[in-house]
Amino acid sequence: MRGFKLKDRCKTTQVHAYNANPFPTISPTSSKLQYPTIDSILSESPFLPYGLPKTHSFEPPLDLSLKSLDFVQSLAHLYRKLQMTQDFDKSLLHLEQYALLYTLGDPKLLRRCLQSARQHAVDVHSKVVLSAWLRFERREDELVGSSPFDCIGRVLECPKTALLHGYDPKSVFDHCQSHGPLQPPPNQISDANNFLTSENDGGIVHFCIQNQEVNCIRGRIAALSAPLKSMLYGDFIESEKETIDFTHIGISVDGMRAVDSFSRTRRFDSYPPNILLELLSFANRFCCEELKSASDSYLASLVSDIDEAFILIDYALDERAPLLVASCLQLMLRELPGYLYNPKVLCTFCSSEAREKLATVGQASFLLYYFLSQVAIEDNMMSKVTLMLLERLKECATETWQKALSMHQLGCVLLERKDYKEAQHYFEMAIEAGHVYSVVGVARTKFKQGQRFLAFELINGIISEYTPTGWMYQERSLYSLGKQKILDVNDASRLDPALPFPYKYRAIVMVEEDQVEAAIVEINRIIGFKVSPDCLELRAWCFIALEDYQSAIRDIRALLTLEPNYMMFHGKMRTDHLVELLSLHVQPWSPADCWMQLYDRWSSVDDIGSLAVIHQMLINDPGRSILRFRQSLLLLRLNCQKAAMRSLRLAWNHSTSKYERLVYEGWILYDTGHREEALAKAEESISLQRSFEAFFLKAYALADATLDSESSSYVIQLLEEALKCPSDGLRKGQALNNLGSIYVDCNKLDLAADCYVRALEIKHTRAHQGLARVYHLKGDRKSAYEEMTKLIDKAQNKASAYEKRSEYCDRDMANGDLSMASLLDPLRTYPYRYRAAVLMDDQRETEAVEELTRAISFKPDLQMLNLRAAFHESMTDFSRALLDSEAALCLDPNHKDTLDLYSRTRLKNT
């Protein structure tokens, strides 16, 4: 590598070969073999110019959300508040629920909170913000050619219905009506001004504007407001004049004619916006509330693009027109994140003065700034814009949880910006507001300022005072020394095996001790059940250190699928550039090789490997929408929903036919909880072109509901139609697998077995699980067990296979399989529930509850909360049963088993 520096990579594309001899050498000054150390590898590797991460500088990020020390208690408390609150006051409570549940990272759960908040929104402002927020979560703006006014066809997200006054929580899931500009309904003249109603009684008054006269009915103009009444009928000299000079009032002749028309009909003709703005100004000058309201409403209905919104919002704020401001804000919000840094958007939202101007028309709220700050944090946590929006969020905070959240998030952002003293100040204010977790922020700021011992004592105090959790020991490990540090890291994993930091830390320790292979094994543990870009990056670094470039490329390609703009080595290197460099040292694959590799990885249930192959195929053929779709399926399997939705949108953008786009739209809708709309898209697609994916989508969406015999027969028919359409083995195997599942539900076991065998013939390995189920239902547990063993032998991701195999063996063997499932994926809840049920059967009630409690502490799952509530009920501990039931219902208020248990325990607890 003569003279080649990776930091200067933009200056040259030539990469020279270098000595990659993996064998030990004999030193000229010694007869002993010299094995390469990690330091020597790093010093020679052109692909690790910044080295590997070091333990002394490695730390976990702070959680930006509200983090309760007793999450179950907090959920239960919030559920009680929701039960005791009138429906029209629930919107902000559901926003609080969103803030509390954010730490769980479940997109569907969070979307349900936002939907509930929108359902109970009373005022136009809240409807506008929440509709935009729901749209942002779907990122409709990334679809080429889409409009910010596009919606899913339901009132819930409709931008036009958001501008309508009124409260009707039952209507938000109804279909919205497509309509043009809203025409305000005719208003009746109020009783206070209804003193003249005819031209004869009122007489004519002439308003002169620059030598032109507008003839109006005196009584009708006077009826528009008290000031006009006083002017035309009171003690002013105008009351005696038939001609009144309005030249300097600020209204044109056309504008005055529009005033006259409105005074007569209480309706508008089709006026251009400039005339309507004149009417708005006139209404403000003379306090014409009906005219102002009508002008405001009509103007709001005309705003149709972002440029109009940018122009009109200043007029709207100056004239204090709340509906027009809301309409302009809606356009800006529905264009996020694309217009986040537009100067006009920043001017509208970011300064204290801007917030105060919005507040004068009722368009500044905690809700608004919570949405804006979340968008900004996601885009760039360290930006000045993020900081300013969080400062406005703090100014809007009124309730305790709002103050705690805004202070904590401000502290987190300032910590990232290395403003440690100011960050500490906000963390301390968050603690005062009751957010104990912010102690972590205080400790981190003290540590950054060289006060390690004080930081240690702060976290040590939390561990002593409260029930210890994994994040507490994780945090204390940063300030511990010697053996205590690794003990704390291990305790963090023991209490919360889902925390990524301990795995990464232990892996880095192993790298520093020249145990790179062991480090890869350690990082594999977390990647096995929680895939994230940082973990993939760390494993790729390790493979580069071992000069296993093929494996490194695999991880980096998978990383780029999750985050296309990811920068490696702490933001110092473009990830795609590193792929280019590494690719020069591996055997290139042809398109045929890629398809073979994809089939092999798909059949071995190697989702990360499959993602990497698809990424490579897309580099060569970026317009293949079907590959984007395959990508989305893999990402959903890996629980990477946000990345999956991005892949689906890109599939839509690259589609060349309408019927194909309809299928991808359908999947987007289905994955965001809009099943009926997804079915409609599938049917429309089939009407244009019979295709595998359209039939499959329709069958999948229908099968999601509880099926009776007639519905099952229809789903079977749809899947059979899908199989008749052209597709590849990867998808046909999935369709055969699903068809087998429907046959099993219909008790047609032989037909089901045939489907599974056909799926296995085209290497759909997951069909082993379905075939095992058939054997089990036929009473052949031995064959079922053997079938699952085949899946375990073939699959790289084995946790679900071990879990399923446990159903086909005796208790001891089942415990072994479930222990392995928990080891491979501690987030799977069935093993904990099974072990707890076994303990309960053995009358070891306390141990059964402890088994669930340990899991609930890091995975507060609905089923586990429900089971623990049932255990408490059987132990006659009704207060704890009630608490768990309330917490579970906060996660899903319609869960029937929990509702029944909740009703029983309420009666018994009184």
mmCIF file of N, CA, C and O in Angstrom, residues 494-558:
data_model
loop_
_atom_site.group_PDB
_atom_site.id
_atom_site.type_symbol
_atom_site.label_atom_id
_atom_site.label_comp_id
_atom_site.label_asym_id
_atom_site.label_seq_id
_atom_site.Cartn_x
_atom_site.Cartn_y
_atom_site.Cartn_z
ATOM 1 N N ARG A 494 -27.734 -9.851 32.419
ATOM 2 C CA ARG A 494 -28.543 -10.819 33.178
ATOM 3 C C ARG A 494 -29.940 -10.270 33.439
ATOM 4 O O ARG A 494 -30.939 -10.984 33.297
ATOM 5 N N LEU A 495 -30.017 -8.990 33.795
ATOM 6 C CA LEU A 495 -31.316 -8.386 34.104
ATOM 7 C C LEU A 495 -32.080 -7.970 32.851
ATOM 8 O O LEU A 495 -33.306 -7.965 32.844
ATOM 9 N N ASP A 496 -31.366 -7.613 31.805
ATOM 10 C CA ASP A 496 -32.007 -7.212 30.550
ATOM 11 C C ASP A 496 -31.167 -7.712 29.378
ATOM 12 O O ASP A 496 -30.294 -7.005 28.859
ATOM 13 N N PRO A 497 -31.389 -8.965 28.956
ATOM 14 C CA PRO A 497 -30.576 -9.534 27.881
ATOM 15 C C PRO A 497 -30.794 -8.879 26.526
ATOM 16 O O PRO A 497 -30.098 -9.214 25.570
ATOM 17 N N ALA A 498 -31.731 -7.958 26.423
ATOM 18 C CA ALA A 498 -31.990 -7.285 25.148
ATOM 19 C C ALA A 498 -31.170 -6.010 24.977
ATOM 20 O O ALA A 498 -31.220 -5.384 23.917
ATOM 21 N N LEU A 499 -30.414 -5.601 25.989
ATOM 22 C CA LEU A 499 -29.593 -4.393 25.861
ATOM 23 C C LEU A 499 -28.400 -4.670 24.938
ATOM 24 O O LEU A 499 -27.623 -5.594 25.187
ATOM 25 N N PRO A 500 -28.223 -3.890 23.873
ATOM 26 C CA PRO A 500 -27.109 -4.161 22.947
ATOM 27 C C PRO A 500 -25.729 -3.820 23.516
ATOM 28 O O PRO A 500 -24.745 -4.480 23.190
ATOM 29 N N PHE A 501 -25.640 -2.786 24.351
ATOM 30 C CA PHE A 501 -24.338 -2.293 24.789
ATOM 31 C C PHE A 501 -23.469 -3.358 25.441
ATOM 32 O O PHE A 501 -22.281 -3.470 25.109
ATOM 33 N N PRO A 502 -23.993 -4.166 26.372
ATOM 34 C CA PRO A 502 -23.111 -5.157 27.011
ATOM 35 C C PRO A 502 -22.467 -6.124 26.027
ATOM 36 O O PRO A 502 -21.278 -6.462 26.155
ATOM 37 N N TYR A 503 -23.211 -6.572 25.007
ATOM 38 C CA TYR A 503 -22.634 -7.471 24.009
ATOM 39 C C TYR A 503 -21.511 -6.768 23.252
ATOM 40 O O TYR A 503 -20.441 -7.337 23.024
ATOM 41 N N LYS A 504 -21.764 -5.530 22.854
ATOM 42 C CA LYS A 504 -20.752 -4.788 22.101
ATOM 43 C C LYS A 504 -19.522 -4.509 22.960
ATOM 44 O O LYS A 504 -18.387 -4.606 22.479
ATOM 45 N N TYR A 505 -19.762 -4.180 24.221
ATOM 46 C CA TYR A 505 -18.637 -3.897 25.111
ATOM 47 C C TYR A 505 -17.766 -5.145 25.289
ATOM 48 O O TYR A 505 -16.536 -5.077 25.179
ATOM 49 N N ARG A 506 -18.424 -6.279 25.572
ATOM 50 C CA ARG A 506 -17.643 -7.510 25.762
ATOM 51 C C ARG A 506 -16.891 -7.876 24.489
ATOM 52 O O ARG A 506 -15.745 -8.341 24.546
ATOM 53 N N ALA A 507 -17.512 -7.639 23.329
ATOM 54 C CA ALA A 507 -16.845 -7.932 22.062
ATOM 55 C C ALA A 507 -15.607 -7.053 21.888
ATOM 56 O O ALA A 507 -14.548 -7.530 21.457
ATOM 57 N N ILE A 508 -15.710 -5.793 22.255
ATOM 58 C CA ILE A 508 -14.570 -4.885 22.108
ATOM 59 C C ILE A 508 -13.449 -5.273 23.070
ATOM 60 O O ILE A 508 -12.259 -5.219 22.725
ATOM 61 N N VAL A 509 -13.819 -5.693 24.272
ATOM 62 C CA VAL A 509 -12.808 -6.184 25.218
ATOM 63 C C VAL A 509 -12.057 -7.365 24.608
ATOM 64 O O VAL A 509 -10.825 -7.458 24.684
ATOM 65 N N MET A 510 -12.791 -8.280 23.986
ATOM 66 C CA MET A 510 -12.164 -9.458 23.368
ATOM 67 C C MET A 510 -11.245 -9.054 22.225
ATOM 68 O O MET A 510 -10.163 -9.629 22.047
ATOM 69 N N VAL A 511 -11.663 -8.049 21.434
ATOM 70 C CA VAL A 511 -10.799 -7.564 20.351
ATOM 71 C C VAL A 511 -9.513 -7.003 20.926
ATOM 72 O O VAL A 511 -8.410 -7.266 20.406
ATOM 73 N N GLU A 512 -9.622 -6.240 21.997
ATOM 74 C CA GLU A 512 -8.418 -5.667 22.624
ATOM 75 C C GLU A 512 -7.498 -6.738 23.181
ATOM 76 O O GLU A 512 -6.283 -6.513 23.328
ATOM 77 N N GLU A 513 -8.060 -7.902 23.464
ATOM 78 C CA GLU A 513 -7.267 -9.031 23.968
ATOM 79 C C GLU A 513 -6.892 -9.999 22.850
ATOM 80 O O GLU A 513 -6.518 -11.149 23.118
ATOM 81 N N ASP A 514 -6.976 -9.542 21.590
ATOM 82 C CA ASP A 514 -6.610 -10.339 20.421
ATOM 83 C C ASP A 514 -7.474 -11.580 20.258
ATOM 84 O O ASP A 514 -7.035 -12.593 19.695
ATOM 85 N N GLN A 515 -8.741 -11.518 20.714
ATOM 86 C CA GLN A 515 -9.660 -12.641 20.566
ATOM 87 C C GLN A 515 -10.794 -12.218 19.617
ATOM 88 O O GLN A 515 -11.953 -12.123 20.003
ATOM 89 N N VAL A 516 -10.422 -11.986 18.364
ATOM 90 C CA VAL A 516 -11.384 -11.436 17.417
ATOM 91 C C VAL A 516 -12.482 -12.443 17.102
ATOM 92 O O VAL A 516 -13.657 -12.075 16.986
ATOM 93 N N GLU A 517 -12.117 -13.717 16.958
ATOM 94 C CA GLU A 517 -13.154 -14.727 16.682
ATOM 95 C C GLU A 517 -14.165 -14.793 17.813
ATOM 96 O O GLU A 517 -15.380 -14.883 17.577
ATOM 97 N N ALA A 518 -13.684 -14.736 19.055
ATOM 98 C CA ALA A 518 -14.596 -14.749 20.199
ATOM 99 C C ALA A 518 -15.471 -13.498 20.208
ATOM 100 O O ALA A 518 -16.648 -13.541 20.594
ATOM 101 N N ALA A 519 -14.909 -12.377 19.773
ATOM 102 C CA ALA A 519 -15.680 -11.131 19.704
ATOM 103 C C ALA A 519 -16.829 -11.274 18.711
ATOM 104 O O ALA A 519 -17.946 -10.803 18.961
ATOM 105 N N ILE A 520 -16.570 -11.934 17.592
ATOM 106 C CA ILE A 520 -17.626 -12.144 16.598
ATOM 107 C C ILE A 520 -18.726 -13.025 17.171
ATOM 108 O O ILE A 520 -19.919 -12.752 16.971
ATOM 109 N N VAL A 521 -18.354 -14.053 17.902
ATOM 110 C CA VAL A 521 -19.341 -14.927 18.543
ATOM 111 C C VAL A 521 -20.208 -14.117 19.499
ATOM 112 O O VAL A 521 -21.437 -14.282 19.551
ATOM 113 N N GLU A 522 -19.584 -13.217 20.243
ATOM 114 C CA GLU A 522 -20.320 -12.405 21.209
ATOM 115 C C GLU A 522 -21.288 -11.451 20.517
ATOM 116 O O GLU A 522 -22.443 -11.331 20.924
ATOM 117 N N ILE A 523 -20.825 -10.789 19.468
ATOM 118 C CA ILE A 523 -21.704 -9.841 18.784
ATOM 119 C C ILE A 523 -22.791 -10.580 18.010
ATOM 120 O O ILE A 523 -23.895 -10.047 17.790
ATOM 121 N N ASN A 524 -22.527 -11.820 17.614
ATOM 122 C CA ASN A 524 -23.567 -12.631 16.967
ATOM 123 C C ASN A 524 -24.760 -12.834 17.888
ATOM 124 O O ASN A 524 -25.896 -12.995 17.421
ATOM 125 N N ARG A 525 -24.509 -12.868 19.183
ATOM 126 C CA ARG A 525 -25.606 -13.124 20.132
ATOM 127 C C ARG A 525 -26.684 -12.062 20.042
ATOM 128 O O ARG A 525 -27.878 -12.371 20.059
ATOM 129 N N ILE A 526 -26.281 -10.801 19.930
ATOM 130 C CA ILE A 526 -27.272 -9.730 19.863
ATOM 131 C C ILE A 526 -27.837 -9.595 18.449
ATOM 132 O O ILE A 526 -29.036 -9.386 18.263
ATOM 133 N N ILE A 527 -27.004 -9.788 17.426
ATOM 134 C CA ILE A 527 -27.496 -9.702 16.048
ATOM 135 C C ILE A 527 -28.505 -10.809 15.780
ATOM 136 O O ILE A 527 -29.411 -10.647 14.950
ATOM 137 N N GLY A 528 -28.399 -11.912 16.502
ATOM 138 C CA GLY A 528 -29.312 -13.026 16.307
ATOM 139 C C GLY A 528 -30.767 -12.685 16.587
ATOM 140 O O GLY A 528 -31.665 -13.353 16.077
ATOM 141 N N PHE A 529 -31.026 -11.651 17.396
ATOM 142 C CA PHE A 529 -32.423 -11.306 17.684
ATOM 143 C C PHE A 529 -32.715 -9.810 17.609
ATOM 144 O O PHE A 529 -33.874 -9.408 17.664
ATOM 145 N N LYS A 530 -31.703 -8.982 17.457
ATOM 146 C CA LYS A 530 -31.938 -7.544 17.340
ATOM 147 C C LYS A 530 -30.896 -6.963 16.388
ATOM 148 O O LYS A 530 -29.762 -6.680 16.786
ATOM 149 N N VAL A 531 -31.294 -6.789 15.141
ATOM 150 C CA VAL A 531 -30.368 -6.309 14.115
ATOM 151 C C VAL A 531 -30.347 -4.781 14.131
ATOM 152 O O VAL A 531 -31.392 -4.140 14.090
ATOM 153 N N SER A 532 -29.143 -4.218 14.201
ATOM 154 C CA SER A 532 -29.008 -2.763 14.183
ATOM 155 C C SER A 532 -27.743 -2.398 13.418
ATOM 156 O O SER A 532 -26.799 -3.193 13.354
ATOM 157 N N PRO A 533 -27.699 -1.203 12.818
ATOM 158 C CA PRO A 533 -26.523 -0.812 12.035
ATOM 159 C C PRO A 533 -25.227 -0.827 12.833
ATOM 160 O O PRO A 533 -24.189 -1.261 12.323
ATOM 161 N N ASP A 534 -25.267 -0.357 14.098
ATOM 162 C CA ASP A 534 -24.019 -0.294 14.872
ATOM 163 C C ASP A 534 -23.457 -1.683 15.170
ATOM 164 O O ASP A 534 -22.239 -1.888 15.154
ATOM 165 N N CYS A 535 -24.340 -2.657 15.426
ATOM 166 C CA CYS A 535 -23.857 -4.018 15.681
ATOM 167 C C CYS A 535 -23.290 -4.642 14.415
ATOM 168 O O CYS A 535 -22.260 -5.325 14.447
ATOM 169 N N LEU A 536 -23.948 -4.414 13.276
ATOM 170 C CA LEU A 536 -23.427 -4.915 12.015
ATOM 171 C C LEU A 536 -22.082 -4.265 11.686
ATOM 172 O O LEU A 536 -21.166 -4.923 11.176
ATOM 173 N N GLU A 537 -21.956 -2.987 11.986
ATOM 174 C CA GLU A 537 -20.688 -2.297 11.744
ATOM 175 C C GLU A 537 -19.574 -2.903 12.576
ATOM 176 O O GLU A 537 -18.479 -3.165 12.068
ATOM 177 N N LEU A 538 -19.844 -3.152 13.848
ATOM 178 C CA LEU A 538 -18.817 -3.718 14.723
ATOM 179 C C LEU A 538 -18.388 -5.095 14.227
ATOM 180 O O LEU A 538 -17.199 -5.422 14.202
ATOM 181 N N ARG A 539 -19.373 -5.917 13.814
ATOM 182 C CA ARG A 539 -19.006 -7.249 13.322
ATOM 183 C C ARG A 539 -18.221 -7.145 12.022
ATOM 184 O O ARG A 539 -17.275 -7.913 11.789
ATOM 185 N N ALA A 540 -18.591 -6.191 11.168
ATOM 186 C CA ALA A 540 -17.844 -5.997 9.919
ATOM 187 C C ALA A 540 -16.406 -5.596 10.208
ATOM 188 O O ALA A 540 -15.465 -6.078 9.556
ATOM 189 N N TRP A 541 -16.196 -4.722 11.191
ATOM 190 C CA TRP A 541 -14.838 -4.345 11.579
ATOM 191 C C TRP A 541 -14.028 -5.576 11.971
ATOM 192 O O TRP A 541 -12.867 -5.715 11.595
ATOM 193 N N CYS A 542 -14.664 -6.446 12.753
ATOM 194 C CA CYS A 542 -13.961 -7.656 13.208
ATOM 195 C C CYS A 542 -13.594 -8.550 12.028
ATOM 196 O O CYS A 542 -12.491 -9.097 11.969
ATOM 197 N N PHE A 543 -14.514 -8.692 11.077
ATOM 198 C CA PHE A 543 -14.207 -9.515 9.904
ATOM 199 C C PHE A 543 -13.082 -8.886 9.079
ATOM 200 O O PHE A 543 -12.234 -9.597 8.528
ATOM 201 N N ILE A 544 -13.060 -7.563 8.992
ATOM 202 C CA ILE A 544 -11.968 -6.895 8.277
ATOM 203 C C ILE A 544 -10.645 -7.167 8.979
ATOM 204 O O ILE A 544 -9.618 -7.432 8.332
ATOM 205 N N ALA A 545 -10.656 -7.115 10.309
ATOM 206 C CA ALA A 545 -9.435 -7.399 11.068
ATOM 207 C C ALA A 545 -8.938 -8.817 10.807
ATOM 208 O O ALA A 545 -7.728 -9.069 10.800
ATOM 209 N N LEU A 546 -9.885 -9.754 10.573
ATOM 210 C CA LEU A 546 -9.516 -11.143 10.261
ATOM 211 C C LEU A 546 -9.269 -11.333 8.763
ATOM 212 O O LEU A 546 -8.972 -12.454 8.332
ATOM 213 N N GLU A 547 -9.426 -10.262 7.989
ATOM 214 C CA GLU A 547 -9.271 -10.296 6.536
ATOM 215 C C GLU A 547 -10.283 -11.224 5.867
ATOM 216 O O GLU A 547 -10.041 -11.763 4.790
ATOM 217 N N ASP A 548 -11.458 -11.374 6.498
ATOM 218 C CA ASP A 548 -12.580 -12.113 5.910
ATOM 219 C C ASP A 548 -13.475 -11.073 5.239
ATOM 220 O O ASP A 548 -14.510 -10.663 5.772
ATOM 221 N N TYR A 549 -13.062 -10.659 4.053
ATOM 222 C CA TYR A 549 -13.713 -9.529 3.409
ATOM 223 C C TYR A 549 -15.105 -9.873 2.889
ATOM 224 O O TYR A 549 -15.985 -9.009 2.819
ATOM 225 N N GLN A 550 -15.329 -11.133 2.511
ATOM 226 C CA GLN A 550 -16.652 -11.522 2.035
ATOM 227 C C GLN A 550 -17.700 -11.353 3.134
ATOM 228 O O GLN A 550 -18.783 -10.821 2.911
ATOM 229 N N SER A 551 -17.359 -11.799 4.351
ATOM 230 C CA SER A 551 -18.290 -11.651 5.473
ATOM 231 C C SER A 551 -18.468 -10.186 5.843
ATOM 232 O O SER A 551 -19.562 -9.751 6.209
ATOM 233 N N ALA A 552 -17.370 -9.417 5.754
ATOM 234 C CA ALA A 552 -17.454 -7.987 6.066
ATOM 235 C C ALA A 552 -18.387 -7.282 5.078
ATOM 236 O O ALA A 552 -19.236 -6.473 5.470
ATOM 237 N N ILE A 553 -18.248 -7.610 3.784
ATOM 238 C CA ILE A 553 -19.109 -7.001 2.777
ATOM 239 C C ILE A 553 -20.566 -7.364 3.032
ATOM 240 O O ILE A 553 -21.471 -6.532 2.890
ATOM 241 N N ARG A 554 -20.813 -8.627 3.402
ATOM 242 C CA ARG A 554 -22.186 -9.047 3.706
ATOM 243 C C ARG A 554 -22.796 -8.157 4.775
ATOM 244 O O ARG A 554 -23.914 -7.643 4.621
ATOM 245 N N ASP A 555 -22.073 -7.936 5.876
ATOM 246 C CA ASP A 555 -22.616 -7.125 6.970
ATOM 247 C C ASP A 555 -22.789 -5.668 6.566
ATOM 248 O O ASP A 555 -23.769 -5.018 6.961
ATOM 249 N N ILE A 556 -21.849 -5.155 5.768
ATOM 250 C CA ILE A 556 -21.942 -3.745 5.386
ATOM 251 C C ILE A 556 -23.097 -3.530 4.416
ATOM 252 O O ILE A 556 -23.811 -2.525 4.478
ATOM 253 N N ARG A 557 -23.313 -4.486 3.525
ATOM 254 C CA ARG A 557 -24.455 -4.368 2.610
ATOM 255 C C ARG A 557 -25.773 -4.434 3.378
ATOM 256 O O ARG A 557 -26.716 -3.685 3.095
ATOM 257 N N ALA A 558 -25.857 -5.328 4.356
ATOM 258 C CA ALA A 558 -27.063 -5.388 5.185
ATOM 259 C C ALA A 558 -27.253 -4.091 5.956
ATOM 260 O O ALA A 558 -28.370 -3.580 6.094
#
